[in-house]
XYZ file of C-alpha atoms in Angstrom:
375
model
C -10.363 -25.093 100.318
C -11.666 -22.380 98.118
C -14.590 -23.096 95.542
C -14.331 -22.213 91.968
C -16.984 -19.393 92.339
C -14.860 -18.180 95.414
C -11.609 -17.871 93.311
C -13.101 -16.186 90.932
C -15.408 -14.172 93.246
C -11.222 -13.272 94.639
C -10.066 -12.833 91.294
C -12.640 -10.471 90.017
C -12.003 -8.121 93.756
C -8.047 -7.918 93.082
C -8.808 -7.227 89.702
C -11.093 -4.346 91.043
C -8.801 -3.527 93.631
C -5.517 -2.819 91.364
C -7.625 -1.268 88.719
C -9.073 1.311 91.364
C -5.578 1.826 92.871
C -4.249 2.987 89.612
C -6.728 5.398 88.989
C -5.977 6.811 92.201
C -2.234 7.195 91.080
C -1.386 3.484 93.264
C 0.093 2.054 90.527
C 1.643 3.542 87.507
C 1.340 1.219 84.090
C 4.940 0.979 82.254
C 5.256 0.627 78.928
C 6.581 -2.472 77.033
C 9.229 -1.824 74.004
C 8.505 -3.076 71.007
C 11.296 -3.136 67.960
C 10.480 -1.343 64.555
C 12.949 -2.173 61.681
C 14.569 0.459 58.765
C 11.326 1.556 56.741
C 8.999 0.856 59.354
C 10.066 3.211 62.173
C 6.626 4.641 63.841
C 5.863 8.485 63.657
C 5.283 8.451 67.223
C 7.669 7.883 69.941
C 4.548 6.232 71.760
C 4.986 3.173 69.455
C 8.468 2.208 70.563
C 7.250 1.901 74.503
C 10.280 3.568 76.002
C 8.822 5.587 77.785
C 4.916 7.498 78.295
C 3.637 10.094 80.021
C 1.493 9.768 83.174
C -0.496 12.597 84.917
C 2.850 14.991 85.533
C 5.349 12.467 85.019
C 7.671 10.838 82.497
C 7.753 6.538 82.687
C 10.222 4.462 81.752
C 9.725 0.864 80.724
C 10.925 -1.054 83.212
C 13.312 -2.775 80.470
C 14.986 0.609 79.773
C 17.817 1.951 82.084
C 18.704 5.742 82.702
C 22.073 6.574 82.447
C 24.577 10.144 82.878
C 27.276 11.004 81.557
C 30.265 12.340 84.117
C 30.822 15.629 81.751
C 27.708 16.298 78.939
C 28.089 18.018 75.648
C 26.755 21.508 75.899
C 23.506 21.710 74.013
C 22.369 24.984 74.740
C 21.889 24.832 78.158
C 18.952 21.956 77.825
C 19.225 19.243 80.023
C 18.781 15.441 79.144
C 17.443 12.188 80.241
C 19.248 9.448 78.477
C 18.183 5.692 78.343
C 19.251 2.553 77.055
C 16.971 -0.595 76.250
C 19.081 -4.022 75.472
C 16.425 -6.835 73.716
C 16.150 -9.770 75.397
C 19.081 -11.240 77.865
C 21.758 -9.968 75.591
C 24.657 -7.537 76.618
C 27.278 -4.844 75.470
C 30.376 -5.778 75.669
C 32.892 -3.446 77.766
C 35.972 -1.655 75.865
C 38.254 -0.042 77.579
C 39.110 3.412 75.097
C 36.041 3.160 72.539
C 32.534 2.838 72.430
C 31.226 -0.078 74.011
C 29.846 -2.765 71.250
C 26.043 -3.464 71.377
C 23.863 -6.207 70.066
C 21.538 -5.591 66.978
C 17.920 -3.961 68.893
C 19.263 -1.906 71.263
C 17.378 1.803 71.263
C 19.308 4.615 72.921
C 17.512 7.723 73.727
C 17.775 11.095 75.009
C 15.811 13.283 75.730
C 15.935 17.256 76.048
C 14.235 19.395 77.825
C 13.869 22.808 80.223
C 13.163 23.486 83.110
C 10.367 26.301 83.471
C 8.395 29.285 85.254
C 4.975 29.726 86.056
C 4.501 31.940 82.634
C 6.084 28.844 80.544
C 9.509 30.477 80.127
C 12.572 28.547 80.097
C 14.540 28.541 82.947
C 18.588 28.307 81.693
C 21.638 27.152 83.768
C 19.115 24.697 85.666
C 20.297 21.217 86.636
C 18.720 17.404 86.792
C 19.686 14.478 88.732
C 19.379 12.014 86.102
C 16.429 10.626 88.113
C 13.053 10.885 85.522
C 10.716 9.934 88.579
C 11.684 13.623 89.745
C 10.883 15.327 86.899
C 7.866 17.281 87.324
C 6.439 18.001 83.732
C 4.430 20.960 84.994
C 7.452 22.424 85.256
C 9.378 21.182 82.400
C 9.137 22.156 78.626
C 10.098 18.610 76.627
C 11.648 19.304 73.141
C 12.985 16.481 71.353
C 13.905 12.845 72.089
C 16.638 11.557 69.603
C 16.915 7.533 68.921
C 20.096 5.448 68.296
C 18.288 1.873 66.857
C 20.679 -0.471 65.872
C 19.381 -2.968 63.439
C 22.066 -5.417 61.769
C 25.221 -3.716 62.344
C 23.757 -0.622 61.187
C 22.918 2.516 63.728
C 19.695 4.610 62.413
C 19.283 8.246 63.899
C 15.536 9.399 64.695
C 14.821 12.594 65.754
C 11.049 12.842 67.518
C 9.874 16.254 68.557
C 7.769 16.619 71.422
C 3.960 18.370 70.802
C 1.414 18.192 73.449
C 1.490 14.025 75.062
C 3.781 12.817 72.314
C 6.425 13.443 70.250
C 6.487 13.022 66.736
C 9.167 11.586 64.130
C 10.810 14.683 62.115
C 13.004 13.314 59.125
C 14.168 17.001 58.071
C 14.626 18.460 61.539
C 12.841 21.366 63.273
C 13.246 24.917 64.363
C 12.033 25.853 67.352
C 11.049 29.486 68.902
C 11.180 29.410 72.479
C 10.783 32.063 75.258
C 13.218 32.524 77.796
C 12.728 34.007 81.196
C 15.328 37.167 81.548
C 16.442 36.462 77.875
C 15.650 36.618 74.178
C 14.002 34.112 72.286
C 15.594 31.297 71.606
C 16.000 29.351 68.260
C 16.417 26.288 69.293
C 17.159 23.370 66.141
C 16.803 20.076 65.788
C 19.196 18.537 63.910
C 17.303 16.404 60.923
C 17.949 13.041 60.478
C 21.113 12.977 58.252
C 22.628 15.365 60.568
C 22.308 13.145 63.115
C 23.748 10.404 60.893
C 27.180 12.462 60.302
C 28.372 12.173 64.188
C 26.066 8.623 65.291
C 25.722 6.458 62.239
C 28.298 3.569 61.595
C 30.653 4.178 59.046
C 32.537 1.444 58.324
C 34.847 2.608 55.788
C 36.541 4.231 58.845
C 35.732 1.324 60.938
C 34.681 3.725 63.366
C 32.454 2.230 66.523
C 29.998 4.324 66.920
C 27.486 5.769 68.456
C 29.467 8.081 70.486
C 29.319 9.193 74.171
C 28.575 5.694 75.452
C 32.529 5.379 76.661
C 33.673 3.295 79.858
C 35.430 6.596 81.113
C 31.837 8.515 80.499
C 29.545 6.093 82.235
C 32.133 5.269 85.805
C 30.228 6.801 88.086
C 27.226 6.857 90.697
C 23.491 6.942 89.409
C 20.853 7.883 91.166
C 18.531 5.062 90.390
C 20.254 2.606 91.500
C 22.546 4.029 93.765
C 24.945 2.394 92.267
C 27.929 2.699 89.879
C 26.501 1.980 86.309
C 29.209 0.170 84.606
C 28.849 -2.071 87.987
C 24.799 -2.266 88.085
C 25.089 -3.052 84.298
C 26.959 -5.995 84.519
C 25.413 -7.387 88.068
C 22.175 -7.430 85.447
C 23.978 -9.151 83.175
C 23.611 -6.500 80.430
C 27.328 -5.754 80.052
C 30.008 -8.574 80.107
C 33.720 -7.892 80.418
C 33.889 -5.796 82.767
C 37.252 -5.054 84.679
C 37.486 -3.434 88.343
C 36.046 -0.204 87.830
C 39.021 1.510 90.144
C 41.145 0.160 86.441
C 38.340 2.154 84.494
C 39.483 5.693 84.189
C 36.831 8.514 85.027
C 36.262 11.544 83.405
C 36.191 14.610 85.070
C 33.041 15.209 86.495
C 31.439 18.979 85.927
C 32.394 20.703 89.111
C 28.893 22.468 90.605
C 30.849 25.558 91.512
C 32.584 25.779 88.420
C 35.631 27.225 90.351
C 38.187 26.468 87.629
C 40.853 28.485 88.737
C 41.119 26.583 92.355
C 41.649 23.358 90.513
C 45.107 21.956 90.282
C 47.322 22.534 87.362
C 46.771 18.369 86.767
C 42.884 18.603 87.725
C 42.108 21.672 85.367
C 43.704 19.797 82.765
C 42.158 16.680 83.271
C 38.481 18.833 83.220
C 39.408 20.747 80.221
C 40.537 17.459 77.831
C 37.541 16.286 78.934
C 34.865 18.635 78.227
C 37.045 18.802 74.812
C 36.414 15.372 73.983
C 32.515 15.063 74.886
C 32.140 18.414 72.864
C 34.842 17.924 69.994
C 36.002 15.054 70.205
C 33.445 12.863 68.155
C 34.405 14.845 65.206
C 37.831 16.084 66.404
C 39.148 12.153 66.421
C 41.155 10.079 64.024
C 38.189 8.190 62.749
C 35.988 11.477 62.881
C 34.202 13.836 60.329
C 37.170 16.831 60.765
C 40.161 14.447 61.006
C 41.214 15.916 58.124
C 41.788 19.330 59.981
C 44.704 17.404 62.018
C 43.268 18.938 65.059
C 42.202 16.072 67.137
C 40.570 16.962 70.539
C 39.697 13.323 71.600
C 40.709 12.486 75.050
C 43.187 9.635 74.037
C 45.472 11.821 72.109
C 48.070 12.849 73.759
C 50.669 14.675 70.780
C 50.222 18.409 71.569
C 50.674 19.116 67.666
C 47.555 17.944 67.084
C 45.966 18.791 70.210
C 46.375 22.360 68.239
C 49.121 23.715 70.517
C 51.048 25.980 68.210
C 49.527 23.923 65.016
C 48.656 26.644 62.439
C 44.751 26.071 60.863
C 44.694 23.743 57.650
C 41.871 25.582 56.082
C 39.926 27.960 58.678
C 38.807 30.981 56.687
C 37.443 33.330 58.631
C 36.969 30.453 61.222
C 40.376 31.571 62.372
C 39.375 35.166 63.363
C 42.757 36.407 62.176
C 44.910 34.084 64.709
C 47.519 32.183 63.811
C 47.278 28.778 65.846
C 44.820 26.945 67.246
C 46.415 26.976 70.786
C 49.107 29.647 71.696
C 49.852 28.507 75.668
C 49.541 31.300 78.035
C 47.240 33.325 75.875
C 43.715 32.272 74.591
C 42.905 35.336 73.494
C 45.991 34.989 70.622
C 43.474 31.422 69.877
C 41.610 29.478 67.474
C 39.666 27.715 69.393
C 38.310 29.639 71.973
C 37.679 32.423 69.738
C 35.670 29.420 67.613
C 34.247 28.530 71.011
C 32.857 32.408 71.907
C 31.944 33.397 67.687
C 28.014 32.897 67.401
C 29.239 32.859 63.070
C 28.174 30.058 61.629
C 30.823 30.213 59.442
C 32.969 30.083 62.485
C 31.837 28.824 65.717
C 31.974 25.300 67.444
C 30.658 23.421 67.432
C 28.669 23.852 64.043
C 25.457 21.931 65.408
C 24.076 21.615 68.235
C 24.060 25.211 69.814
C 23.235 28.308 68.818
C 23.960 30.214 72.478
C 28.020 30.520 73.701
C 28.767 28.594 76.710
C 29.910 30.677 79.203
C 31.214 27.887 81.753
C 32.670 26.533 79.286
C 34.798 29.119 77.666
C 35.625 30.570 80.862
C 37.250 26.276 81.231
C 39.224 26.332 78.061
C 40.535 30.123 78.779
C 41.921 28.690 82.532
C 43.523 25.981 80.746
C 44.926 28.132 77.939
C 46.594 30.345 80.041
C 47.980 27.799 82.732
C 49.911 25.718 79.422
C 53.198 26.179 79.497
């Protein structure tokens, strides 16, 4: 039986011990999330405990989750870790078409960032995991980290940009110069906070759900965290409740590595093409969106080819149109709309209007594939 003075002598040696060990990179501390309501959100991400840096690495709190998407919106070739924290032992609740619903204090976050060279350049067309442990930060330029707080019924939009071993909260935005390796510079933007607002925020005169992206057809898939589908690990934790068999779940398509469009299948192009429409038009493109007005409507559920844009002459397009007549024309997409929208670098006339500032090649070389094969 162990004195007091020998328990404590054992306390104050483990106490030694641990504190030693994570010095020597043994143990990593995580942060702990803490909530901030509207008015009092912190100018530094620090303050909301998602997520810190330590020596060359990025740490989540072990309450937040990292997530992927099976097809990402195009953001200028940056790549993005993407979290979600859910307070307490509450849960989302699974829908099967829109955005999943979420109990007031979730934070969602993402992250974007570049890989780099030795001479700090960015490196473009690289690819990520979804893993953060294997994110090396001496090899990664961090730009931004955009929060989705939801505080009674209401989603707020925070855009933090990333200087030196924090990032900082940016109301009006930010424009960014950076070099790229091979490349010109490139101006990269944040979007301010209202921007943000216009495709995230609730709006409930539309009695839209937002925020967008977080869709059952998005999120079926692997990640490498857990090893495990996420829609699965998420309710095994108890953090999302309704969930059906995931082989009833729909997937999107997933972004082929290869990007060998043309040996797809007539079925599997088109199923890869609606679906990089809908991550990168859709949440404005959408009957409850910002452009529904246009009558083009690029979300994954439609399914009238009218207003998918197939033979649909522009509403109001300007010079948007590039002197075309129709948004899609099947079997040419040079004769259309929208991929001339998708190649224009015009601000008056490219797509989509935030967001990017470069063309995506991948991407337009998708679309013009699937132009050409409709019939």
């Amino acid at each position: 039986m162990r004195t007091r003075d020998g328990i404590n002598r054992l306390w104050a040696v483990m106490c030694l011990t641990l504190g030693l060990s994570m010095l020597a990179g043994g143990c990593t501390p995580t942060p702990d999330v803490r909530f901030f309501q509207a008015g009092q959100h912190p100018d530094r991400l620090s303050a909301w405990g998602l997520m810190t840096l330590h020596g060359n690495k990025l740490v989540l709190a072990t309450t937040t989750d990292a997530y992927e998407l099976n097809t990402a919106l195009f953001s200028d070739y940056a790549l993005k870790l993407r979290t979600l924290y859910l307070p307490g032992q509450q849960a989302m609740r699974f829908k099967a078409s829109h955005s999943f619903t979420f109990p007031d204090g979730t934070i969602i976050s993402k992250t974007f960032f570049y890989h780099t060279n030795k001479s700090g350049e960015l490196r473009l067309g690289t690819t990520f995991n979804g893993n953060p442990g294997q994110l090396d930060l001496t090899t990664t330029r961090l730009l931004e980290t955009r929060l989705l707080v939801k505080e009674q019924g209401v989603w707020h939009a925070l855009p933090y940009v990333w200087s030196g071993d924090d990032a900082y909260l940016r109301i009006t935005g930010d424009l960014l110069q950076l070099p790229v390796a091979d490349n010109d510079p490139l101006n990269y933007l944040v979007p301010s906070k209202n921007q943000c607002q216009s495709c995230h925020a609730t709006d409930h005169t539309r009695g839209a759900n937002k925020p967008i992206g977080l869709k059952a057809r998005h999120l079926n898939r692997t990640h490498p965290v857990h090893n495990a589908n996420q829609l699965v690990y998420w309710s095994r934790q108890g953090k999302l409740s309704g969930l059906p068999s995931t082989t009833a779940i729909p997937a999107a398509a997933s972004w082929p590595v290869d990007e060998q469009f043309t040996a797809l299948t007539k079925t599997g192009l088109n199923h890869l093409a609606r679906t990089y429409l809908d991550i990168n038009c859709g949440h404005c493109h959408n009957p409850n969106g910002s452009a529904d007005t246009s009558g083009l409507l690029l979300n994954y559920d439609n399914r009238n080819m009218a207003a998918l844009g197939v033979c649909k002459p522009p509403i109001a397009a300007g010079r948007g149109s590039g002197g075309h007549l129709f948004s899609i024309v099947p079997g040419q997409p040079e004769s259309s709309i929208l991929l001339f929208r998708m190649r224009s670098g015009d601000p008056a006339a490219m797509m989509p209007e935030l967001g990017r500032s470069l063309p995506h090649r991948e991407g337009i070389h998708l679309i013009r594939a699937w132009i050409k094969n409709l019939s």
